[in-house]
Coordinates of C-alpha atoms in Angstrom, one line a residue:
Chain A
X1 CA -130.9 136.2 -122.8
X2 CA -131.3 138.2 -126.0
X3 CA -128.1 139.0 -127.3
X4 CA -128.7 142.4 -128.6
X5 CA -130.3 143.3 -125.2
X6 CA -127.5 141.9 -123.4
X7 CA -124.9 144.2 -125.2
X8 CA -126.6 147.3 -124.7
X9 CA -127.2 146.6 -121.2
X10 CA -123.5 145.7 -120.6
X11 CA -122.5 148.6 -123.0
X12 CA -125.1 151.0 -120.7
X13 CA -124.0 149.6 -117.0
X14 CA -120.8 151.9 -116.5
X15 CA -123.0 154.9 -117.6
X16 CA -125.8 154.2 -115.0
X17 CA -123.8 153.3 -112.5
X18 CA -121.5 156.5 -113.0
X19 CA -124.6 158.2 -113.2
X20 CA -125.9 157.1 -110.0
X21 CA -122.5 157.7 -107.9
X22 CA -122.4 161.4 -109.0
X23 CA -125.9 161.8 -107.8
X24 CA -125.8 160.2 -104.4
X25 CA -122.0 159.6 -103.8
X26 CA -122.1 155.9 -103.2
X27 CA -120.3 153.5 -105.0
X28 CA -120.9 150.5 -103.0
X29 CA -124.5 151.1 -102.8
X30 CA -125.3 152.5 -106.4
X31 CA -123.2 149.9 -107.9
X32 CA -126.1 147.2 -105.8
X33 CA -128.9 149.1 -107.4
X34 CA -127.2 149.0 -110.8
X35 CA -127.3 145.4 -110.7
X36 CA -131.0 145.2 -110.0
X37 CA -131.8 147.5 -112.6
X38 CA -129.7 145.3 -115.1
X39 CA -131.5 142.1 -113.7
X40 CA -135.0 143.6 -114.2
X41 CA -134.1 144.7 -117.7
X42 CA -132.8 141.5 -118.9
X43 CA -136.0 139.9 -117.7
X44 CA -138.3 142.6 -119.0
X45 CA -137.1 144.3 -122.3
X46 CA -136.9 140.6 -124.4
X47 CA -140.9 140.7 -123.2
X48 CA -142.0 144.1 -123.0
X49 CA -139.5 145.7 -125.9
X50 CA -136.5 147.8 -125.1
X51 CA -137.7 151.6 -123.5
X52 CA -137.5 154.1 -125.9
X53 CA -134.6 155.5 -123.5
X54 CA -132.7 152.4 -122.4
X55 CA -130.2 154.5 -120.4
X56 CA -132.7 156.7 -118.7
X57 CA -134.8 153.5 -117.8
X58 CA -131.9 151.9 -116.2
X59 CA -131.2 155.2 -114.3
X60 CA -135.0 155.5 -113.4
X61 CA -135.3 151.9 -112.3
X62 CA -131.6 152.4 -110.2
X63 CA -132.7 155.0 -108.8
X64 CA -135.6 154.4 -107.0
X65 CA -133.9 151.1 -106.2
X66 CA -131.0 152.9 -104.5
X67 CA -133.2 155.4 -102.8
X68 CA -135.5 152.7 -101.6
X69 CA -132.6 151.0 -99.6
X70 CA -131.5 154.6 -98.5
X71 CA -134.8 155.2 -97.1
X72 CA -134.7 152.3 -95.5
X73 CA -131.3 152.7 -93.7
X74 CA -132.5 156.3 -92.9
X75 CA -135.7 155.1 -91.4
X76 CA -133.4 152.5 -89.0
X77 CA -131.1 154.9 -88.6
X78 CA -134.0 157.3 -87.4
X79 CA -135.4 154.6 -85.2
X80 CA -132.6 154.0 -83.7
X81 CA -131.1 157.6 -83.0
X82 CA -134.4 159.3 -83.2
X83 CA -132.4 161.9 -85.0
X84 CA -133.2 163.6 -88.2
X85 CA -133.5 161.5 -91.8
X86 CA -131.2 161.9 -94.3
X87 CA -132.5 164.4 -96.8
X88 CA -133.2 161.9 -100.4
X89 CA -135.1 163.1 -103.3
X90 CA -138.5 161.8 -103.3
X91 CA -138.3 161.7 -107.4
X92 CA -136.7 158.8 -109.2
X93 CA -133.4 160.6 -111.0
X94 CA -134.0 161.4 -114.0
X95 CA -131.0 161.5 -116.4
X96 CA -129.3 165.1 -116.1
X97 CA -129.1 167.6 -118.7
X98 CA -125.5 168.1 -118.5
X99 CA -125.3 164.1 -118.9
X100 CA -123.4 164.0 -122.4
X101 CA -121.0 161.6 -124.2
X102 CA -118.1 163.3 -122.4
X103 CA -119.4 162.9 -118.9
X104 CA -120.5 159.0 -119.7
X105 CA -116.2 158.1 -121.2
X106 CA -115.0 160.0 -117.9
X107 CA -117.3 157.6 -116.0
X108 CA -116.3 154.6 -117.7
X109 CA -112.3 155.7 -117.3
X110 CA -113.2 156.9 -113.5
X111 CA -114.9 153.3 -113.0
X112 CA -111.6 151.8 -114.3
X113 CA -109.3 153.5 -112.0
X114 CA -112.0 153.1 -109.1
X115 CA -112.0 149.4 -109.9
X116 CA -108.8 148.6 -110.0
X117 CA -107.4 150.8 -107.1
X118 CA -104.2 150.0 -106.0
X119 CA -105.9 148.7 -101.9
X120 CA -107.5 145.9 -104.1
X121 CA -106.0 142.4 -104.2
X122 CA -105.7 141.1 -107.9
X123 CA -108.8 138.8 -107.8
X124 CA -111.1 141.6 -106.0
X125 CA -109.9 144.2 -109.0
X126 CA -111.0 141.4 -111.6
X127 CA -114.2 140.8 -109.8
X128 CA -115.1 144.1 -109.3
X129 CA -114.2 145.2 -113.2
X130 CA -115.9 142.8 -114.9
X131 CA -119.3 144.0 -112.8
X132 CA -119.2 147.2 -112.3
X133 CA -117.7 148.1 -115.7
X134 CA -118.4 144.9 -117.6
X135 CA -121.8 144.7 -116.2
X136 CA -121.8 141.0 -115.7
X137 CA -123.4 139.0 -113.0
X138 CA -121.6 138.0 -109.9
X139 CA -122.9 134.5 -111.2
X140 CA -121.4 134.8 -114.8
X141 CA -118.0 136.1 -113.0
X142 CA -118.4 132.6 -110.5
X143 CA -118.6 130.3 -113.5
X144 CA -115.8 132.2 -115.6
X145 CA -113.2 132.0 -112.9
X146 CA -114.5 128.0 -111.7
X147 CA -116.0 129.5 -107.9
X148 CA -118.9 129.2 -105.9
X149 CA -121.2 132.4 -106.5
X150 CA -120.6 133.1 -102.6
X151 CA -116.7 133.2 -103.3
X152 CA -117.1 135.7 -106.4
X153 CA -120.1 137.8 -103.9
X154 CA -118.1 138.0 -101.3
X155 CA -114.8 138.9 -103.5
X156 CA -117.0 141.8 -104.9
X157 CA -118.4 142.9 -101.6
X158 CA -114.8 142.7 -100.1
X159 CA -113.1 145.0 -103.0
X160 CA -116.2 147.5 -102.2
X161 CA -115.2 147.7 -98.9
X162 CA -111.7 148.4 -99.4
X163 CA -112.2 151.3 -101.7
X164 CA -114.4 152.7 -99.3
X165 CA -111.9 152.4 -96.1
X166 CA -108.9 153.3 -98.2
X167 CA -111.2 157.0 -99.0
X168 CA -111.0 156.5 -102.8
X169 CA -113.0 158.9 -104.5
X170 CA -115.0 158.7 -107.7
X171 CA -112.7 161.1 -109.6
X172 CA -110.4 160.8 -112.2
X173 CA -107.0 160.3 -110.1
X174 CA -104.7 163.3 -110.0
X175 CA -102.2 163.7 -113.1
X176 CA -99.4 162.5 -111.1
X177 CA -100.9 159.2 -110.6
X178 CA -102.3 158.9 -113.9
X179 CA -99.9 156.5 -115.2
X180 CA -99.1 153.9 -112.9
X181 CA -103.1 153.6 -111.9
X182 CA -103.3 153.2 -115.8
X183 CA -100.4 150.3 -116.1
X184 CA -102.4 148.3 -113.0
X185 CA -105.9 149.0 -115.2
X186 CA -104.2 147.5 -118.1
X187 CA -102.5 144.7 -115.6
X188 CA -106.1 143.8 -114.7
X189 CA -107.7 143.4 -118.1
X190 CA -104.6 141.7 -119.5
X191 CA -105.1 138.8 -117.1
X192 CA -108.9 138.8 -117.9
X193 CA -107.5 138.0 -121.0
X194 CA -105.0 135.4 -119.7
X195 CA -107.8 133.6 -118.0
X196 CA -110.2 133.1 -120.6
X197 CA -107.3 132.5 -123.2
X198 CA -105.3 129.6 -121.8
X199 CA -108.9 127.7 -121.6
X200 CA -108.6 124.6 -123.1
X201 CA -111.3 123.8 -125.3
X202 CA -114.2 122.2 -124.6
X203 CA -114.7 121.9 -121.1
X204 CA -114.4 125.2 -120.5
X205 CA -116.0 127.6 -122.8
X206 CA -117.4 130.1 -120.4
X207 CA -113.8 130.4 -119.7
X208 CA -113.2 131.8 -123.5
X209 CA -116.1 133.9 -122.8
X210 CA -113.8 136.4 -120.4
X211 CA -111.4 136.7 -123.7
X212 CA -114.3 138.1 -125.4
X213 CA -115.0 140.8 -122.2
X214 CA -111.5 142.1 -122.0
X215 CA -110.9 142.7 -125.6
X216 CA -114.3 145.0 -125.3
X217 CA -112.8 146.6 -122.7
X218 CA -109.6 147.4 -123.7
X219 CA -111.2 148.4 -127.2
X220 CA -113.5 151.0 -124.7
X221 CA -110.5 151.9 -123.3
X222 CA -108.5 152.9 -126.4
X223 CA -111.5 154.6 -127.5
X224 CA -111.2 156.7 -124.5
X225 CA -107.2 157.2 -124.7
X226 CA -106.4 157.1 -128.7
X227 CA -103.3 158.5 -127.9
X228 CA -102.0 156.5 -125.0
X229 CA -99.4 153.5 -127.2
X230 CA -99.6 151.0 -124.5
X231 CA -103.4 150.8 -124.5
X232 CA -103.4 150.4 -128.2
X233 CA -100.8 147.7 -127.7
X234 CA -102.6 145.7 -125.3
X235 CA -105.5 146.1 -127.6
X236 CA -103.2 144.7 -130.5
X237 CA -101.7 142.0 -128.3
X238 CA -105.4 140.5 -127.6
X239 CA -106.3 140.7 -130.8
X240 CA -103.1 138.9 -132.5
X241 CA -103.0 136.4 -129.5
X242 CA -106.7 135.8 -129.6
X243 CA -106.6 135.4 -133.3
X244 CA -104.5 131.8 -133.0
X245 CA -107.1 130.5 -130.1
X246 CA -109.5 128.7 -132.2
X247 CA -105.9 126.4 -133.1
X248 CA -104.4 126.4 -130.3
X249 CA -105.8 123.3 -128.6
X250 CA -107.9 119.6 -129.7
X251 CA -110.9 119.1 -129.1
X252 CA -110.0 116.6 -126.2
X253 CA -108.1 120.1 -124.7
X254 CA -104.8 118.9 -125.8
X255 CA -102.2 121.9 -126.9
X256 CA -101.4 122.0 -129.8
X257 CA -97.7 124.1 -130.3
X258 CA -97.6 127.4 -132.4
X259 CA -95.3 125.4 -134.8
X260 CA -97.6 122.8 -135.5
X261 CA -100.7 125.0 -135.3
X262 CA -103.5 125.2 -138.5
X263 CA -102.8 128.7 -139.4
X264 CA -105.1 128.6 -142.2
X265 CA -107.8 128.8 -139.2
X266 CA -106.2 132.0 -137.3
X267 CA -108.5 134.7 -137.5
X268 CA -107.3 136.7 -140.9
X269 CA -109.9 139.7 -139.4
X270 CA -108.7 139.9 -135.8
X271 CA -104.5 139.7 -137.2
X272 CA -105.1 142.0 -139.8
X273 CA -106.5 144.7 -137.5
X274 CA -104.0 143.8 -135.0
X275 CA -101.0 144.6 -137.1
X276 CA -102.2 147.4 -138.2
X277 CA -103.0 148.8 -134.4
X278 CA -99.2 147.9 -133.6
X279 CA -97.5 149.1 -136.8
X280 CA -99.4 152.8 -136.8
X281 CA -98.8 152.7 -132.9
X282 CA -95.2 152.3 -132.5
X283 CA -94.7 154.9 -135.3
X284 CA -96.0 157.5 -133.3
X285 CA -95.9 157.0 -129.7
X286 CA -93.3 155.9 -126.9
X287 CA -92.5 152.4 -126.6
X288 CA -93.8 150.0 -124.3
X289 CA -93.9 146.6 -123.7
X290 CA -97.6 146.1 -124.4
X291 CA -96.5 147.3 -128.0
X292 CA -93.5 144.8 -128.3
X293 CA -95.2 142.0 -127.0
X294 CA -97.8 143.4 -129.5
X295 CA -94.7 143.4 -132.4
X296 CA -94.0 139.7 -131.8
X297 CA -97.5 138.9 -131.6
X298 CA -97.4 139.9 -135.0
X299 CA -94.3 138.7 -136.0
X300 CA -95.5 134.5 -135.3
X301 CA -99.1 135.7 -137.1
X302 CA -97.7 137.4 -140.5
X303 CA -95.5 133.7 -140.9
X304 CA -97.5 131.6 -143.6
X305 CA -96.1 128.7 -142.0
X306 CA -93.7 128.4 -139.1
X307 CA -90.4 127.9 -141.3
X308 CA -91.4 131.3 -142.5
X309 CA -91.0 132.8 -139.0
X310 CA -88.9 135.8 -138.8
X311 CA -86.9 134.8 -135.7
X312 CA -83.9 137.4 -136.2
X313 CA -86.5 140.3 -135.7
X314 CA -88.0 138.5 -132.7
X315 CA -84.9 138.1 -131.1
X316 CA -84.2 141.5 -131.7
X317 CA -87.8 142.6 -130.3
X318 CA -87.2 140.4 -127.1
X319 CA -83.7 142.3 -126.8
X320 CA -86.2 145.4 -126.3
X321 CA -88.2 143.7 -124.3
X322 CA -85.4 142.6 -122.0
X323 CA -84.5 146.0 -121.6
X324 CA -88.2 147.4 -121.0
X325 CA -89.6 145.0 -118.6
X326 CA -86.9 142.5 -117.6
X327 CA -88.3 139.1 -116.5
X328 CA -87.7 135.4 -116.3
X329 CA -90.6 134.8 -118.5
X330 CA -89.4 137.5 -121.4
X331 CA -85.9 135.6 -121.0
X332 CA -87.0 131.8 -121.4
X333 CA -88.6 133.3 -124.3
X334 CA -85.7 135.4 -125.5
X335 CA -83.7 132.0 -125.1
X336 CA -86.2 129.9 -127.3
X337 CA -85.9 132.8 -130.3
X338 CA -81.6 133.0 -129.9
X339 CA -81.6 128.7 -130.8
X340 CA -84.2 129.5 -133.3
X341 CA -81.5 132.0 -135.0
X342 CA -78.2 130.6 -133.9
X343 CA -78.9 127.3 -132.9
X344 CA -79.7 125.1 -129.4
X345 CA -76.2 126.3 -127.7
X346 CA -77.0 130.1 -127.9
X347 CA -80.6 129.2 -126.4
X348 CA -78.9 127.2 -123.8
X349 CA -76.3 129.6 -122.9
X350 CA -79.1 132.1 -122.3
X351 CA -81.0 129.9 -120.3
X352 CA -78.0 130.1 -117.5
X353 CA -78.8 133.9 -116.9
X354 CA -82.0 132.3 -114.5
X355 CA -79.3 130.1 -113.1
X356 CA -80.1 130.7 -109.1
X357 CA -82.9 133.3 -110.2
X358 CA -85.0 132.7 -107.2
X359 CA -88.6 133.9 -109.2
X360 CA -88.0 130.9 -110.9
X361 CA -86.8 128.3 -108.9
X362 CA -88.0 124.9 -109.7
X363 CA -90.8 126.7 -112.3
X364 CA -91.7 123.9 -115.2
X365 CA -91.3 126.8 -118.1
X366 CA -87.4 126.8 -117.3
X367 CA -87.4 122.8 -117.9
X368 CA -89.7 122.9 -120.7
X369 CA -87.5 125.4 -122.6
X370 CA -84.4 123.6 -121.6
X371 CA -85.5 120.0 -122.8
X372 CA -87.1 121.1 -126.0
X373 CA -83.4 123.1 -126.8
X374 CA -81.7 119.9 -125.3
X375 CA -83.8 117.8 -128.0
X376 CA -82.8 120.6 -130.5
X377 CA -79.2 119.5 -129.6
X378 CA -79.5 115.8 -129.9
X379 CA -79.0 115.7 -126.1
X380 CA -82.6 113.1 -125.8
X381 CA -81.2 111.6 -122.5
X382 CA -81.1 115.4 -120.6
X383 CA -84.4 116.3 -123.0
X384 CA -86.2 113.0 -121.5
X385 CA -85.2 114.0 -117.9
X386 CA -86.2 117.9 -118.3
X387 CA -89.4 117.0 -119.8
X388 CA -89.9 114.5 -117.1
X389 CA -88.9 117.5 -114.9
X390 CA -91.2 119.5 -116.2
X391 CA -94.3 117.3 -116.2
X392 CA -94.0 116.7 -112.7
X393 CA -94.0 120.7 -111.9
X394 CA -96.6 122.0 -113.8
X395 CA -100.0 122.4 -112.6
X396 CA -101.8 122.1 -115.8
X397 CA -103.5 118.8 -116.9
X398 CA -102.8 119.6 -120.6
X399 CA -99.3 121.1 -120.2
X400 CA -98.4 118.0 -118.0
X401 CA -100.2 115.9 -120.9
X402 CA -97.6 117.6 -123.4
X403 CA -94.7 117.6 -121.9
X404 CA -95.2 113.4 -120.9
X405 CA -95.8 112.9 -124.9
X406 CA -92.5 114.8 -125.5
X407 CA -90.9 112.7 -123.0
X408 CA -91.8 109.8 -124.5
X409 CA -91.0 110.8 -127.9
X410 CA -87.4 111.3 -127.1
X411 CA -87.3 108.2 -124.4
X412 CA -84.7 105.8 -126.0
X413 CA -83.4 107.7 -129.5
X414 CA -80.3 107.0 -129.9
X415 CA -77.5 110.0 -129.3
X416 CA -76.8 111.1 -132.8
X417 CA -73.1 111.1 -134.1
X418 CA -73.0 114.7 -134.6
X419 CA -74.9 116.5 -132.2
X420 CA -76.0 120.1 -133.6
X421 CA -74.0 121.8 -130.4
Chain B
X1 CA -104.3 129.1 -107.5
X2 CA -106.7 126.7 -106.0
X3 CA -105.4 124.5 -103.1
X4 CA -106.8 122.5 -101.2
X5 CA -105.9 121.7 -97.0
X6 CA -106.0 118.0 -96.1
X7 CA -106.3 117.9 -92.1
X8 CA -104.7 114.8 -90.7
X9 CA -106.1 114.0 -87.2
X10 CA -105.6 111.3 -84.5
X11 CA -108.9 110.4 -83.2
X12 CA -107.1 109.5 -80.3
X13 CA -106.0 112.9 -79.4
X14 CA -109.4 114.2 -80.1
X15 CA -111.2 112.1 -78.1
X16 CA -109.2 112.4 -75.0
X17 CA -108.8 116.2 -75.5
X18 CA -110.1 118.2 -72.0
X19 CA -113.5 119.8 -73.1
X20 CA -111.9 123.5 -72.4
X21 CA -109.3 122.8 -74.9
X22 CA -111.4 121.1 -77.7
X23 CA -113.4 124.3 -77.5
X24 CA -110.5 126.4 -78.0
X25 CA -109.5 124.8 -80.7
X26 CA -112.8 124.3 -82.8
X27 CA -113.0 128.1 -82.3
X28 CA -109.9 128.8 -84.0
X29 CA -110.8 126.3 -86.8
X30 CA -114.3 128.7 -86.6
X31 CA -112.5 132.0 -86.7
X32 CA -110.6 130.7 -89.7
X33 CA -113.6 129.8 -91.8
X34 CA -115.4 133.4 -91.4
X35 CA -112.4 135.0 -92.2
X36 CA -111.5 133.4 -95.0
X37 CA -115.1 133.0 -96.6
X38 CA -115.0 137.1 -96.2
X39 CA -112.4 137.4 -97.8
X40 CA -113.7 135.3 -101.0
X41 CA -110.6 132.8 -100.2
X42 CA -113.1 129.9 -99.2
X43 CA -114.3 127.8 -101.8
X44 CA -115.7 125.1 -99.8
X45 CA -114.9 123.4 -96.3
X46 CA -115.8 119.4 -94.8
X47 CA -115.7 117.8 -91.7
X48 CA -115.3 113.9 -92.6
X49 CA -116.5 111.7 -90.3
X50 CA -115.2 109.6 -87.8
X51 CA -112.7 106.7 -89.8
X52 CA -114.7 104.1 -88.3
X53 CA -117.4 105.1 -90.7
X54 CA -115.3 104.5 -93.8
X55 CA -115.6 101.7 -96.6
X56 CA -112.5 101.2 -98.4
X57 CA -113.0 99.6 -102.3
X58 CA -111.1 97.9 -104.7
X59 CA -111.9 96.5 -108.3
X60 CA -111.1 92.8 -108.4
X61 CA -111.4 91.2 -111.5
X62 CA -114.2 93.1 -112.3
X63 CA -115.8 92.9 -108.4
X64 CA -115.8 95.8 -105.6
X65 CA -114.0 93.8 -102.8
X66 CA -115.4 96.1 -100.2
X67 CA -113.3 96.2 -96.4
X68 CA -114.6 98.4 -93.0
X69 CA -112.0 100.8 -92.1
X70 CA -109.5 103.1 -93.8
X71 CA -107.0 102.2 -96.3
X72 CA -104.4 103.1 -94.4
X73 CA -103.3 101.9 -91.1
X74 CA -101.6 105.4 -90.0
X75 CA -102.6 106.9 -86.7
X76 CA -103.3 110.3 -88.4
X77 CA -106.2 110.0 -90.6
X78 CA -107.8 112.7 -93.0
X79 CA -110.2 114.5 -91.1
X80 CA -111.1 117.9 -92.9
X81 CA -110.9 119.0 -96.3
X82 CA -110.9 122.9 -97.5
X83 CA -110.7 124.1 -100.8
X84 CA -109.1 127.2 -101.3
X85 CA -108.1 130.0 -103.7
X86 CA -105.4 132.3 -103.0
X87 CA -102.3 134.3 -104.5
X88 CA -99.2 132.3 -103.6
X89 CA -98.4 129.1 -101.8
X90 CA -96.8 130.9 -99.2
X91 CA -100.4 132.4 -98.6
X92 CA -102.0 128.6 -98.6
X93 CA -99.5 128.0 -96.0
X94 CA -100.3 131.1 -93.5
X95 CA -103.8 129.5 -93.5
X96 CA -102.9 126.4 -92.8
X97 CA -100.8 126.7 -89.6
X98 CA -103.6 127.5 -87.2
X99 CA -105.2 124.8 -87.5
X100 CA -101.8 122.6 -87.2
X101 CA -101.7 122.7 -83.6
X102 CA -102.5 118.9 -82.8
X103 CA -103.7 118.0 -86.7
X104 CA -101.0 117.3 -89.5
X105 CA -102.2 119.6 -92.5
X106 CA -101.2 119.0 -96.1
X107 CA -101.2 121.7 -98.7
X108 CA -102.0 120.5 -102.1
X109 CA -102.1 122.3 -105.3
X110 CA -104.9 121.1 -108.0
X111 CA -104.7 121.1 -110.8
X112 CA -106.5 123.3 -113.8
X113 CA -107.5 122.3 -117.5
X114 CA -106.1 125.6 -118.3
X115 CA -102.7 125.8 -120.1
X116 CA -100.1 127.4 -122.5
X117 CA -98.7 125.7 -125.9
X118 CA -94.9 125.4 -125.6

């Protein structure tokens, strides 16, 4: 499809669709009719010309769609019961007068929160999100997340049903609630992110694609909530984590490690904007640990080569994090940046704190970290079992790839005289 | 995570199964499918058919050396596969059991080209 059509028909969807629910009041079916209308457009504007009023078109075109099927229910409905029709305009909707800039961000943000209600499992909230506010197809979501179309359909059509049975309402959710329905809106778009970032290249670039969606998003989304620090950091996060993708991996898919990565090829654009998103944030608003994250984001991407790094102020920013949003995976981390600064023992010695941690029992990342600061140490014989160890627990064909080269690397050195213990 | 559930069956038990019973337990196996491809955890699902239909191959110096028959000689031979997505193992497992009332089933994890520099 035509690019430029295809932005402005994502960038329109969550305004029709919002649109649409406040007129008739239902999500489920609005949010079907929405989907037509977007079909129709991408097959008619590249040929016909984009309407002089896209967003009124699409609202037009929704509309009759939606009222069609209502009709129809109405007229079974009638059949069956004999009893009296539902009242539904005869006119297509045209767009309201009060509809304004305003009303179409509190959509968008209502959409969010609607989206990623908390009666949602994880996979319907990221179905749902990136087509009702991401306006993609249900096809385009299959692909990204490597399903049949019927799995990703039925997914949507599921997390539609749930937000009806659980009552939701298309509102804005009450003060109260504002924040933690925001942290699991931010939890949803972050592992968007996650998805189409740890791609491997190559095989899987649709896959990238959904890096692409959820740094929109999240840029909507601090657009609608300048002041809120954690959306800003999640923002900078994406774009200081995305800016190292194009690096991160061969051609063949292999990883390629941050040390060893061509930072000449980060993106200078994506870094510079980052750091300045995270700096002018946690000047001004509370911390979070989007916005530390966010800091050592930074941190790895201001380093012109990785000798450069400034491990003492990451392991000072994982400290914070620690005490934020403790976490097994903040701590392996945390233990990686303590042998960068004080050598392999001090990572090792933190490594015992997820001693009997049963979250990560038997997890590769707790071997991975431990044989690459038992090679630090000159132990190769426990480095070569905990690779090993690790290879053999991960489910990722590159990771596993890795982690066997490591092995073999340090299968048969010789134990130095001095270890660095 | 994507899994998929290998189904190990005896024919033997199948075959000698009382009608009543096989139809109880094809309806569970039923019952299982719809629910699980409404609630977007199915990704696909096969019967295989009977072992006495398989080929087994092998390269030989450059040659398929083809034999009748399964590779292996076990009594319990793979019988249904189902791919799955869901959150946890422990979730793989719950859907599993029901159909591991005469069958053995297997729950394995694939694997992903997805992955995170160390």
């Amino acid at each position: 499809m035509d690019e430029a059509v295809e932005d402005l028909l994502r960038q329109l969807a969550p305004q029709v669709l919002g649109a649409l629910v406040r007129q008739y009041g239902q999500f489920d079916a609005s949010e079907d009719a929405v989907q037509e209308a977007l079909l129709a457009a991408a097959v008619q504007w590249p040929k016909d010309g984009v309407p002089e009023s896209p967003r009124g078109w699409l609202i037009t075109v929704a509309g009759r769609r939606l009222t069609d099927q209502l009709r129809r229910e109405s007229a079974r409905r009638h059949r069956e019961e004999r009893a009296a029709a539902l009242a539904i305009p005869d006119e297509p909707l045209a767009p309201a007068a009060d509809d304004g800039p305003r009303r179409d961000a509190d959509d968008t943000l209502t959409l969010l929160f609607l989206c990623c209600h908390p009666a949602l499992t994880p996979a319907s909230q990221i179905a749902l999100t990136l087509r009702a506010v991401g306006g993609l197809t249900t096809l385009q979501i299959a692909r990204a997340f490597l399903v049949p179309e019927a799995t990703m359909a039925q997914r949507i059509s599921r997390a539609k049903a749930s937000i009806r049975s659980a009552g939701a309402q298309f509102s804005l959710p009450p003060a109260s609630e504002r924040a933690e329905r925001l942290r699991a809106v931010l939890h949803v778009l972050y592992l968007v992110f996650n998805e189409g970032y740890t791609a491997t290249s190559g095989t899987e670039l649709q896959r990238a694609d959904l890096t692409t969606e959820a740094i929109r998003l999240v840029r909507d989304l601090h657009r609608l909530l300048p002041d809120d620090g954690e959306v800003a950091g999640l923002l900078a996060l994406m774009l200081l984590t995305d800016a190292r993708r194009p690096t991160r991996s061969r051609p063949d898919g292999s990883l390629i490690p941050l040390a060893e990565q061509d930072r000449d090829h980060w993106d200078r654009r994506a870094i510079d904007e980052g750091v300045a998103l995270v700096t002018e944030t946690l000047a001004r608003a509370p911390i979070g640990p989007y916005q530390v994250q966010a800091a050592i984001a930074a941190v790895h991407d201001e380093a012109a080569r990785a000798a450069d790094t400034d491990w003492p102020q990451i392991v000072v920013l994982y400290e914070l994090l620690e005490r934020l949003a403790p976490n097994p995976m903040v701590t392996l981390n945390h233990a990686v940046a303590l042998a960068m600064v004080g050598g392999p023992a001090a990572g090792l010695d933190k490594l015992r704190a997820l001693d009997g941690d049963e979250r990560v029992a038997g997890h590769h990342r707790v071997d991975a970290v431990r044989a690459h600061l038992l090679e630090m140490a000159g132990d190769f014989e426990g480095a070569h079992a905990s690779y090993r160890s690790a290879a053999r627990r991960t489910t990722s064909l590159p990771e596993q790839r890795y982690l066997e080269e490591r092995a073999a690397r340090v299968a048969g050195r010789p134990k130095p005289r001095s270890p660095r213990r | 995570m994507k899994y998929v559930v290998l189904i190990y069956s005896n024919p033997a038990t199948w075959e000698t199964m009382p009608s009543a019973e096989r139809d109880r337990v094809l309806s569970i196996h039923n019952r299982l499918i719809r629910e699980l491809s409404e609630s977007g955890e199915l990704l696909r699902v096969d019967g295989l058919a009977h072992p006495t239909n398989t080929r087994t191959v092998r390269l030989r110096d450059g040659q398929p050396v083809v034999t009748d028959g399964p590779f292996s000689e076990a009594k319990e031979q793979l019988a249904g596969v189902w791919a799955i997505e869901c959150d946890s193992v422990e979730r793989a497992i719950e859907i599993g059991a029901p159909v591991a009332e005469y069958d053995t089933v297997e729950i394995r994890q694939l694997m992903d080209l997805s992955g995170l520099e160390m």
